[in-house]
PDB file of C-alpha atoms and ligand atoms in Angstrom:
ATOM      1  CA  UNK J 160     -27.232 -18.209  35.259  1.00 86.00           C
ATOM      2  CA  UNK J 161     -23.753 -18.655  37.285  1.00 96.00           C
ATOM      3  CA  UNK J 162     -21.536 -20.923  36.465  1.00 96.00           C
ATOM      4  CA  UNK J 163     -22.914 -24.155  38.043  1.00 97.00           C
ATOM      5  CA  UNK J 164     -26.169 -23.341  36.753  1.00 97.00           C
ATOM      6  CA  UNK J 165     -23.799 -23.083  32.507  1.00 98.00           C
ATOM      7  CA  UNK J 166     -21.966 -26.872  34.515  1.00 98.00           C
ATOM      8  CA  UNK J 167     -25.519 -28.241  35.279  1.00 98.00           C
ATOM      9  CA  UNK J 168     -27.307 -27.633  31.880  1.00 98.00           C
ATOM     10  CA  UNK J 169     -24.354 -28.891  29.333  1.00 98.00           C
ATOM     11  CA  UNK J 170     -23.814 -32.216  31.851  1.00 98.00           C
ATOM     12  CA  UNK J 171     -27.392 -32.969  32.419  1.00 98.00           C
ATOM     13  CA  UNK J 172     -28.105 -32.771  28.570  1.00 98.00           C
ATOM     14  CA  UNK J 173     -25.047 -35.212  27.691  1.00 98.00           C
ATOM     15  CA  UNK J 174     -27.065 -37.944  30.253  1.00 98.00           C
ATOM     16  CA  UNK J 175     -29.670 -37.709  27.183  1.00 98.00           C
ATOM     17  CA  UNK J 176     -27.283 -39.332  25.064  1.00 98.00           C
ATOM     18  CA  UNK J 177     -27.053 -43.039  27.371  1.00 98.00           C
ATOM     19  CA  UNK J 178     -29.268 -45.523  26.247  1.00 98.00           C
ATOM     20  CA  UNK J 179     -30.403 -48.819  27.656  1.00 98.00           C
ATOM     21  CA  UNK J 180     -27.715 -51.467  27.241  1.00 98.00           C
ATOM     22  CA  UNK J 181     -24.407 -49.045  26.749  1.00 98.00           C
ATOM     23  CA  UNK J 182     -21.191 -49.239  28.221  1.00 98.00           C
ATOM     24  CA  UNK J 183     -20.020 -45.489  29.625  1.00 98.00           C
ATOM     25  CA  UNK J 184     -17.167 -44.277  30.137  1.00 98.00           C
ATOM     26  CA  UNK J 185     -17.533 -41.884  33.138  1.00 98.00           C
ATOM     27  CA  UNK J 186     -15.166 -38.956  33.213  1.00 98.00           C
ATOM     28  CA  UNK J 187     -14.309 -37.061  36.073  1.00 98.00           C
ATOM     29  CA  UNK J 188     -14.982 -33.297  37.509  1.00 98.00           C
ATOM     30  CA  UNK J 189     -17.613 -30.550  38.882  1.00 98.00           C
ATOM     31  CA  UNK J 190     -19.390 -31.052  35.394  1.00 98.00           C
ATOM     32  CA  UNK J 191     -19.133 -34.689  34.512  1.00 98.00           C
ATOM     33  CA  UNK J 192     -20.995 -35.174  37.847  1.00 98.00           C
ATOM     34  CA  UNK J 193     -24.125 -33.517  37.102  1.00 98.00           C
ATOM     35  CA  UNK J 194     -24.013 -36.263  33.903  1.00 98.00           C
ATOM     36  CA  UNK J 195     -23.840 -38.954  36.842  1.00 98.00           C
ATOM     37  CA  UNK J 196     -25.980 -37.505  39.169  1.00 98.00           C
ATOM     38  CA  UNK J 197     -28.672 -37.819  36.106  1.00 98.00           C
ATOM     39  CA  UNK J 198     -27.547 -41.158  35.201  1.00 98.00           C
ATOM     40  CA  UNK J 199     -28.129 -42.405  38.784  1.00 98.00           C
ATOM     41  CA  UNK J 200     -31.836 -41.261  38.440  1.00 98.00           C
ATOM     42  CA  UNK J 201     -32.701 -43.003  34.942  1.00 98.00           C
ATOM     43  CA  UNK J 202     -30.937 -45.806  36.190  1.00 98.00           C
ATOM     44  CA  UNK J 203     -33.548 -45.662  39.286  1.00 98.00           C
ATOM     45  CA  UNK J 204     -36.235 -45.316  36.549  1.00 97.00           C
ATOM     46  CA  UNK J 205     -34.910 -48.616  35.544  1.00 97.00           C
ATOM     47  CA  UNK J 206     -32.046 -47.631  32.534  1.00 98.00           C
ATOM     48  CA  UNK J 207     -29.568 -50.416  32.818  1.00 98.00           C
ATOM     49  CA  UNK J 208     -25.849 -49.765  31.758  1.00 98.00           C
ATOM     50  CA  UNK J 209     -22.213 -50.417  32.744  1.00 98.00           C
ATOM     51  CA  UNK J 210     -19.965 -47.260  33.781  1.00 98.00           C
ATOM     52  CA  UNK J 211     -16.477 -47.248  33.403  1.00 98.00           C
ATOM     53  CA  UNK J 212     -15.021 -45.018  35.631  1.00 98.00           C
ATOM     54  CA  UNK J 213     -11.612 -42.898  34.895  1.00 98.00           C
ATOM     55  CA  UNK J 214     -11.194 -42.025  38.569  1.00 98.00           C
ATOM     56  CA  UNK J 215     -11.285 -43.367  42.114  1.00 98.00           C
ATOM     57  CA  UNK J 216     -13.354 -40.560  43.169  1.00 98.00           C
ATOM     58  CA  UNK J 217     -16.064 -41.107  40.239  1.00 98.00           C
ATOM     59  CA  UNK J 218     -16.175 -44.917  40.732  1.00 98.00           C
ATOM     60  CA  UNK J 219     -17.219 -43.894  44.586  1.00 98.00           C
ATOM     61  CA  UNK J 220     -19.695 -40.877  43.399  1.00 98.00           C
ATOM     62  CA  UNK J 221     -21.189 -43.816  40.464  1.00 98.00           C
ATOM     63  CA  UNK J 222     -21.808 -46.033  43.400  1.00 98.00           C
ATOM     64  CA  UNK J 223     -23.473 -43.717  45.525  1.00 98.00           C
ATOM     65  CA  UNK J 224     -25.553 -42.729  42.816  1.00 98.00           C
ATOM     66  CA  UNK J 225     -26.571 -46.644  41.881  1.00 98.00           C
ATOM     67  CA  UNK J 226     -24.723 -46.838  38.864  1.00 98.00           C
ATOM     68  CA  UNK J 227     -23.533 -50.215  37.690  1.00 98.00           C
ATOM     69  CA  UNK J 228     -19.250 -50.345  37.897  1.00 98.00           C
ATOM     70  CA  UNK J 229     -17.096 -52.201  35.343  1.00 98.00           C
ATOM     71  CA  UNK J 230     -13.515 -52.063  34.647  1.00 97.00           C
ATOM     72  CA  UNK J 231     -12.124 -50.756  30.868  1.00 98.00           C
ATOM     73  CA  UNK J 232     -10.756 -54.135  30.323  1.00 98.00           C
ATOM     74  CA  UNK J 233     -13.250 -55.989  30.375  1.00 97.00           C
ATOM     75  CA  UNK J 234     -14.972 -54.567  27.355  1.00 97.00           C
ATOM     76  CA  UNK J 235     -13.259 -54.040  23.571  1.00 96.00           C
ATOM     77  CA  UNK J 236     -14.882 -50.545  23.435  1.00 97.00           C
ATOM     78  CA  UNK J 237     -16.869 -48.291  25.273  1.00 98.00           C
ATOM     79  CA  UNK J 238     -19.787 -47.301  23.729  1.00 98.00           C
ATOM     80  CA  UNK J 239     -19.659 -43.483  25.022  1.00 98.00           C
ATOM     81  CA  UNK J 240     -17.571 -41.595  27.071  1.00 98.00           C
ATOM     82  CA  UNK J 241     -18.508 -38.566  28.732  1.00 98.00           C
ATOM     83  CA  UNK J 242     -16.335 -36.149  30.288  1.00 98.00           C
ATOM     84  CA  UNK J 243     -14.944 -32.639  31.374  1.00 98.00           C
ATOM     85  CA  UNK J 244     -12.155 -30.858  30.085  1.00 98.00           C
ATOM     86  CA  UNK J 245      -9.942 -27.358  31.535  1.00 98.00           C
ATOM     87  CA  UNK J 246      -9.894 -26.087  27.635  1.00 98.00           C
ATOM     88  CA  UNK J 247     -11.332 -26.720  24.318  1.00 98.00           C
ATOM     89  CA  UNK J 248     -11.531 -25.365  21.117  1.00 96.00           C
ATOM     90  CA  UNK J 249     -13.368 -25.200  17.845  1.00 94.00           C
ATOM     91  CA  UNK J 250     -10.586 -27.894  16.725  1.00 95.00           C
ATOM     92  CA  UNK J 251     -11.968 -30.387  19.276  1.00 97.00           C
ATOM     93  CA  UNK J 252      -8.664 -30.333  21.128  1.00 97.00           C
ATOM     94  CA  UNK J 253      -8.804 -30.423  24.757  1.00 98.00           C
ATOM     95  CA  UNK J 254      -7.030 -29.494  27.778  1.00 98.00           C
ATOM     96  CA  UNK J 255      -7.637 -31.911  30.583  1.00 98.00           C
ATOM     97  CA  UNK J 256      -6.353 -32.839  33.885  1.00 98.00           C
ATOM     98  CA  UNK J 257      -7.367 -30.575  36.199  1.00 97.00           C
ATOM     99  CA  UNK J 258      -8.540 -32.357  38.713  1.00 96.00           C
ATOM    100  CA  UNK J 259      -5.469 -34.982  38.080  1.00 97.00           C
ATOM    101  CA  UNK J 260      -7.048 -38.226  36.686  1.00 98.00           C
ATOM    102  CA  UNK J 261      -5.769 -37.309  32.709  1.00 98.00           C
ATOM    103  CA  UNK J 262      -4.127 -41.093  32.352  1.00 98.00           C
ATOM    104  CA  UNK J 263      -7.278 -42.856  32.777  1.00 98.00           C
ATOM    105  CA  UNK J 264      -9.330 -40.227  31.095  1.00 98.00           C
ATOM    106  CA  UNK J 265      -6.978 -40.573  28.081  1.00 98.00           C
ATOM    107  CA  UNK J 266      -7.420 -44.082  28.606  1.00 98.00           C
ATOM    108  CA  UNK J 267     -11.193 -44.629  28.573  1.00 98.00           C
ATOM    109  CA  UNK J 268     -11.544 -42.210  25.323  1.00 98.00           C
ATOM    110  CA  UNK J 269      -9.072 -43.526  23.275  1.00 98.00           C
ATOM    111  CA  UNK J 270     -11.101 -46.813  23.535  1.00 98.00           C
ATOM    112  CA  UNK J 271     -14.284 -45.456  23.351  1.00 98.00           C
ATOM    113  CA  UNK J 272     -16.748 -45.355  20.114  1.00 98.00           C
ATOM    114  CA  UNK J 273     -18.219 -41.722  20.727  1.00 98.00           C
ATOM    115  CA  UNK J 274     -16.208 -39.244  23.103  1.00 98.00           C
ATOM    116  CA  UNK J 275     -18.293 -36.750  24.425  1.00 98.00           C
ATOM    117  CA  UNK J 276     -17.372 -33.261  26.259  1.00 98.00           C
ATOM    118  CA  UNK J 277     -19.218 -31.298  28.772  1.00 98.00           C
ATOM    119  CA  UNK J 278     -18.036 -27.871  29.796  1.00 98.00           C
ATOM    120  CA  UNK J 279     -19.241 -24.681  30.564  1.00 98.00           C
ATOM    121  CA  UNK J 280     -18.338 -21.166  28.067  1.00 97.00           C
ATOM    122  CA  UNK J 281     -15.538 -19.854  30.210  1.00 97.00           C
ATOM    123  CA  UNK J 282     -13.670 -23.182  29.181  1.00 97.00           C
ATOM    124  CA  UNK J 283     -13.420 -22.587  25.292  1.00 97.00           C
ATOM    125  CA  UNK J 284     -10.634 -20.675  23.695  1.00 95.00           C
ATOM    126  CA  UNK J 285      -9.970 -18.713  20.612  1.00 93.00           C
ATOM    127  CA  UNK J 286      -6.019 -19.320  22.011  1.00 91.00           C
ATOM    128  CA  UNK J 287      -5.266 -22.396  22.946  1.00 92.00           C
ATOM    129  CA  UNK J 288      -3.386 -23.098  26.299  1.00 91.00           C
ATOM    130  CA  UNK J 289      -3.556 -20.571  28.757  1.00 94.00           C
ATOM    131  CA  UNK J 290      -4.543 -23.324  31.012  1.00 97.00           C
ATOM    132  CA  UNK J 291      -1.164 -25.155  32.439  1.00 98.00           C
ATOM    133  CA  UNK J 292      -0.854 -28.470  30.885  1.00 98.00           C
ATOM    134  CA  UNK J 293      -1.157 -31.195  33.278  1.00 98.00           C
ATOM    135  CA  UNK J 294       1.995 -33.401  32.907  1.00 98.00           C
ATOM    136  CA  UNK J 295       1.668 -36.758  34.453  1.00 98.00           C
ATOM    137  CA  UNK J 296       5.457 -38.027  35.563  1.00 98.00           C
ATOM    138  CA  UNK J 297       6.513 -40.945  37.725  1.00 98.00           C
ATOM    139  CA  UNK J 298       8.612 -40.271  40.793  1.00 98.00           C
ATOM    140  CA  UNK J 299      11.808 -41.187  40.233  1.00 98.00           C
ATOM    141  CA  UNK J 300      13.591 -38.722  38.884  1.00 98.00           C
ATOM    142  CA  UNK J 301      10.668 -36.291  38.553  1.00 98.00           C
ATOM    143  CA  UNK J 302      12.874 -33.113  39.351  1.00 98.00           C
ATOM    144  CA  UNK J 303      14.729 -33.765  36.116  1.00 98.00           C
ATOM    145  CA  UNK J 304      12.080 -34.502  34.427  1.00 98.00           C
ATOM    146  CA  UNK J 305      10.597 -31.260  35.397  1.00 98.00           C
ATOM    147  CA  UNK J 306      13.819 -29.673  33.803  1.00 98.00           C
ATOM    148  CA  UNK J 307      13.511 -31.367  30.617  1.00 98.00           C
ATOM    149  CA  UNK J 308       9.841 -29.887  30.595  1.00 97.00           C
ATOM    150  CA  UNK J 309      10.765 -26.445  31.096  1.00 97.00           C
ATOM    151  CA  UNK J 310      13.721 -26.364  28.130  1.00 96.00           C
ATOM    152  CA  UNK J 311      10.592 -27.362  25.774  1.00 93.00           C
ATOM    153  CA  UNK J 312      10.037 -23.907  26.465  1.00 93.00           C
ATOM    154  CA  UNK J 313       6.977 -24.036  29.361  1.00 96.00           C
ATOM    155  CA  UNK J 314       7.294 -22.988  33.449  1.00 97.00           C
ATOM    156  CA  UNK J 315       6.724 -26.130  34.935  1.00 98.00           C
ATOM    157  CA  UNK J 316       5.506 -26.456  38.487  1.00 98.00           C
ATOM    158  CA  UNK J 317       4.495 -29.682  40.488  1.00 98.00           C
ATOM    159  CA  UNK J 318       0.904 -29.701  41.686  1.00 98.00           C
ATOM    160  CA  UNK J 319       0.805 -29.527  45.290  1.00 98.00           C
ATOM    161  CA  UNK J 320      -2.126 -30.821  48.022  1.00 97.00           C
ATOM    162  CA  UNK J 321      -1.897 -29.730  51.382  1.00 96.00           C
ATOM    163  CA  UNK J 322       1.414 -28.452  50.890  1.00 96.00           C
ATOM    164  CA  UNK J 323       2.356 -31.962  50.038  1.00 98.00           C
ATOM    165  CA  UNK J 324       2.855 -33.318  46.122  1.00 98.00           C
ATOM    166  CA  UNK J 325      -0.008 -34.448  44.725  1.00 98.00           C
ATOM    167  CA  UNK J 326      -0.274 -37.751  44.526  1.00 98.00           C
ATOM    168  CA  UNK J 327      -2.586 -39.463  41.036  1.00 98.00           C
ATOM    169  CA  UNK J 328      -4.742 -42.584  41.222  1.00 98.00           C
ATOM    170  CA  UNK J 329      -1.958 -44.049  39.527  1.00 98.00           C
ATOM    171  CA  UNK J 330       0.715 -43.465  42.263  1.00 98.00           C
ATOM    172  CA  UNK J 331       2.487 -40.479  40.308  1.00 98.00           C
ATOM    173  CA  UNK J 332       2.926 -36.924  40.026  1.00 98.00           C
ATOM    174  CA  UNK J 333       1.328 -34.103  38.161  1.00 98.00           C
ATOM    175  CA  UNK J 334       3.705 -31.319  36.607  1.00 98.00           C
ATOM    176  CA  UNK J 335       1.511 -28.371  35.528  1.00 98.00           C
ATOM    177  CA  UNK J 336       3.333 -26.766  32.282  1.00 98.00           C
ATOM    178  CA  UNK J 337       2.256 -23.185  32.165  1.00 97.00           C
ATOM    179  CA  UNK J 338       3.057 -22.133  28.159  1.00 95.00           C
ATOM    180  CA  UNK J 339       0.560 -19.559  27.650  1.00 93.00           C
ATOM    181  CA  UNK J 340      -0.011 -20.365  24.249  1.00 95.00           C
ATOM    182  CA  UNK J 341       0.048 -23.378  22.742  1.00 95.00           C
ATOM    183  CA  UNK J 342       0.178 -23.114  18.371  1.00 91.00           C
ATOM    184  CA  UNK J 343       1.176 -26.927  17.574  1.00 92.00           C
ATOM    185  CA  UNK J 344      -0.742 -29.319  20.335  1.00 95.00           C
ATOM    186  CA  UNK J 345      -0.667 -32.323  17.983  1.00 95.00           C
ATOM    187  CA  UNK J 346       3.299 -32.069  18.044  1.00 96.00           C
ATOM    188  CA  UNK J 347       3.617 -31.153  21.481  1.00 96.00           C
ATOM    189  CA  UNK J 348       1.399 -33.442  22.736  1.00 97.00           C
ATOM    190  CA  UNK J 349       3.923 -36.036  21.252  1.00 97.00           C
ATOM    191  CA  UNK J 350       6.969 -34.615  22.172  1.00 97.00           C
ATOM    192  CA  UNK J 351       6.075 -35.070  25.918  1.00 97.00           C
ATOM    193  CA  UNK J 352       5.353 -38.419  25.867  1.00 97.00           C
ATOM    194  CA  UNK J 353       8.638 -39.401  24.170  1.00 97.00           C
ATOM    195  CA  UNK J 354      10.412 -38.259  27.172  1.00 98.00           C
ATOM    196  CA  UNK J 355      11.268 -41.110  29.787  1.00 98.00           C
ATOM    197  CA  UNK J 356       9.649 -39.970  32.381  1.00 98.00           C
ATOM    198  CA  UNK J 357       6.694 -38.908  31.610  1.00 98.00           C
ATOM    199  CA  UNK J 358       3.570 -40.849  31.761  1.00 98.00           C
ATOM    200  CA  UNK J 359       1.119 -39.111  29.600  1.00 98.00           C
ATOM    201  CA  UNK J 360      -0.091 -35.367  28.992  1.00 98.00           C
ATOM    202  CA  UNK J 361      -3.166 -33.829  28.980  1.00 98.00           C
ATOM    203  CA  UNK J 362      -3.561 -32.715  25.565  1.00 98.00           C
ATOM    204  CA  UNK J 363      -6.553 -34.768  23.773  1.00 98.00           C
ATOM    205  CA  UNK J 364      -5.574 -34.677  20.160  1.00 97.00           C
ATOM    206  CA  UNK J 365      -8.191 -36.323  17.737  1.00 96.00           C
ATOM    207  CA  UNK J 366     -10.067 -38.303  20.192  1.00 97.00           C
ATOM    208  CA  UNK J 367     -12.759 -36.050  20.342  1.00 98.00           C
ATOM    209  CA  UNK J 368     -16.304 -36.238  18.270  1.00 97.00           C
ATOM    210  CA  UNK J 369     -18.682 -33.660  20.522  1.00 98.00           C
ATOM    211  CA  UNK J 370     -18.586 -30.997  22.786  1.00 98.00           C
ATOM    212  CA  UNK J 371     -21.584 -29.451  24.661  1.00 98.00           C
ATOM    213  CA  UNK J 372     -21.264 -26.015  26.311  1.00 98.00           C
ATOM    214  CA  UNK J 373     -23.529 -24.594  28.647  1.00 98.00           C
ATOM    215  CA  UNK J 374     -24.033 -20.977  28.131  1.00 97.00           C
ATOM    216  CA  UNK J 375     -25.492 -17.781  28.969  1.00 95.00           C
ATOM    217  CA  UNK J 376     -27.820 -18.552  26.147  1.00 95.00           C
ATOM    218  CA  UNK J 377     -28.607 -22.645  26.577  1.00 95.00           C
ATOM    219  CA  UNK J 378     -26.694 -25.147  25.182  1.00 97.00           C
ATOM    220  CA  UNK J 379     -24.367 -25.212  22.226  1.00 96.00           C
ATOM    221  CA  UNK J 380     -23.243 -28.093  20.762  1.00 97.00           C
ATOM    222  CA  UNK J 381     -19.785 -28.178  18.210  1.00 94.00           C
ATOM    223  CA  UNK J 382     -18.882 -31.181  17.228  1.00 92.00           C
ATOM    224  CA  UNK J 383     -16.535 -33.143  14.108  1.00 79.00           C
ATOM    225  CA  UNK J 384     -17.502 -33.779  10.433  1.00 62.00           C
ATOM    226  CA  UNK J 385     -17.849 -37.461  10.037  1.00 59.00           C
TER     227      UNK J 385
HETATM  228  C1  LIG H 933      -9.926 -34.194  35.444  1.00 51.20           C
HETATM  229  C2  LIG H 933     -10.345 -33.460  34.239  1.00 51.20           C
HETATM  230  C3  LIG H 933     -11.645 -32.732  34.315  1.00 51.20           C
HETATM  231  O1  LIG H 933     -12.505 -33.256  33.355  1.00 51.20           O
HETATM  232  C4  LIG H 933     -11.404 -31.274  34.084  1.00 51.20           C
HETATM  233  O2  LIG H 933     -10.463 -30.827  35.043  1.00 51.20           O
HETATM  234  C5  LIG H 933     -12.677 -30.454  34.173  1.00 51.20           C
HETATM  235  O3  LIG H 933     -13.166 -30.481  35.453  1.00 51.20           O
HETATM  236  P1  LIG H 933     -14.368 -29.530  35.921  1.00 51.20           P
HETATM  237  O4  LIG H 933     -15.576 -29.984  35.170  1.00 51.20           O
HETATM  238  O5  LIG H 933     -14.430 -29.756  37.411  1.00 51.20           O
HETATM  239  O6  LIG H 933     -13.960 -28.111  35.588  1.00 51.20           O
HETATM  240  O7  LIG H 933      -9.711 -33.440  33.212  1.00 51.20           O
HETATM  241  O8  LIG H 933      -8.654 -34.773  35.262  1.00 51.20           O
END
């Protein structure tokens, strides 16, 4: 199976998961939208829910696909979230923010009952954080900001589109911190959002309960010990 074949198979079995009546936090990326493309059928077939959307570009691809839209304030919790993620290991901890729309994705799970991950095997790690942590910054000032990043030992770089910076949902700018390894992402997830500046980060820390991977061999599921 290639790799969208290992993307289809671990986001189509998280749609299993939404029943009638939830509240779903919709995350964003190549895998999450096999979840939605699924969704948008059972909802065809007459499932009726409410998806929360973490990203301009997945409230338009919900839409197309029939879904139901509400906003994350409107409800006290979300009754599950699923989403994507650049890394993840057996700890549960996540690299996101690939595709740029970390904030609201950090956003959405932090209020959401039952977070759910959907990746395929290249994306799990025995080392954690060869993937460049996505750094979400606002504008002003985001050159020295970028400095502050890189003497908390990473190679920062801003994330470019078009040859133009990119440019989040939220009106800011991505740095992507290249570390190589990352030992202590609790801390360091921490660390970078004391610094004025910086928006949020892309490491997801304890907000995690499941993780389905689509492999070579079917699906694999790891998930917490509640
Ligand atoms: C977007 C994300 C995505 O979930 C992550 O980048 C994974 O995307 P894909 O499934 O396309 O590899 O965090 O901000």
């Amino acid at each position: 199976m290639n790799v969208e074949g290992l993307k289809k198979i671990a986001g189509e079995k998280a749609a299993e998961r939404v029943k009638d009546g939830m509240v779903v936090g919709l995350g964003t990326g190549s895998t999450v939208k096999y979840t939605i493309m699924k969704i948008g059928e059972m909802v065809k077939n007459g499932l009726d829910i409410v998806g929360v959307p973490t990203s301009k570009a997945t409230e338009r691809l919900a839409r197309k696909f029939g879904i139901k839209i509400g906003e994350l304030a409107e409800y006290d919790s979300i009754d599950l979230t699923i989403d994507g993620a650049d890394e993840v290991n057996k700890n549960l901890e996540l690299i996101k923010g690939g595709g740029g729309a970390l904030l609201r994705e950090k956003m959405v799970a932090y209020y959401s009952k039952y977070e759910l991950i959907v990746v395929d095997e290249r994306k799990y790690r025995e080392i954690f954080g060869s993937f460049p942590l996505p750094v979400e910054v606002v504008k002003f000032g985001y050159a020295r900001t970028m400095r502050k990043l890189e003497s908390l030992g990473c190679k920062p770089s801003l994330r470019l589109e078009e040859n133009k910076a990119f440019v989040t949902d939220n009106g800011n700018y991505i740095i992507d911190c290249s570390f190589g390894k990352i030992e202590n992402a609790g801390d360091l997830e921490k660390e970078f959002n004391m610094i004025p500046g910086v928006v949020e980060n892309g490491l997801f820390i304890g907000l995690t309960n499941e993780i389905i991977i689509g492999s070579k061999n079917g699906v694999k599921v790891l998930k917490s010990r509640e």
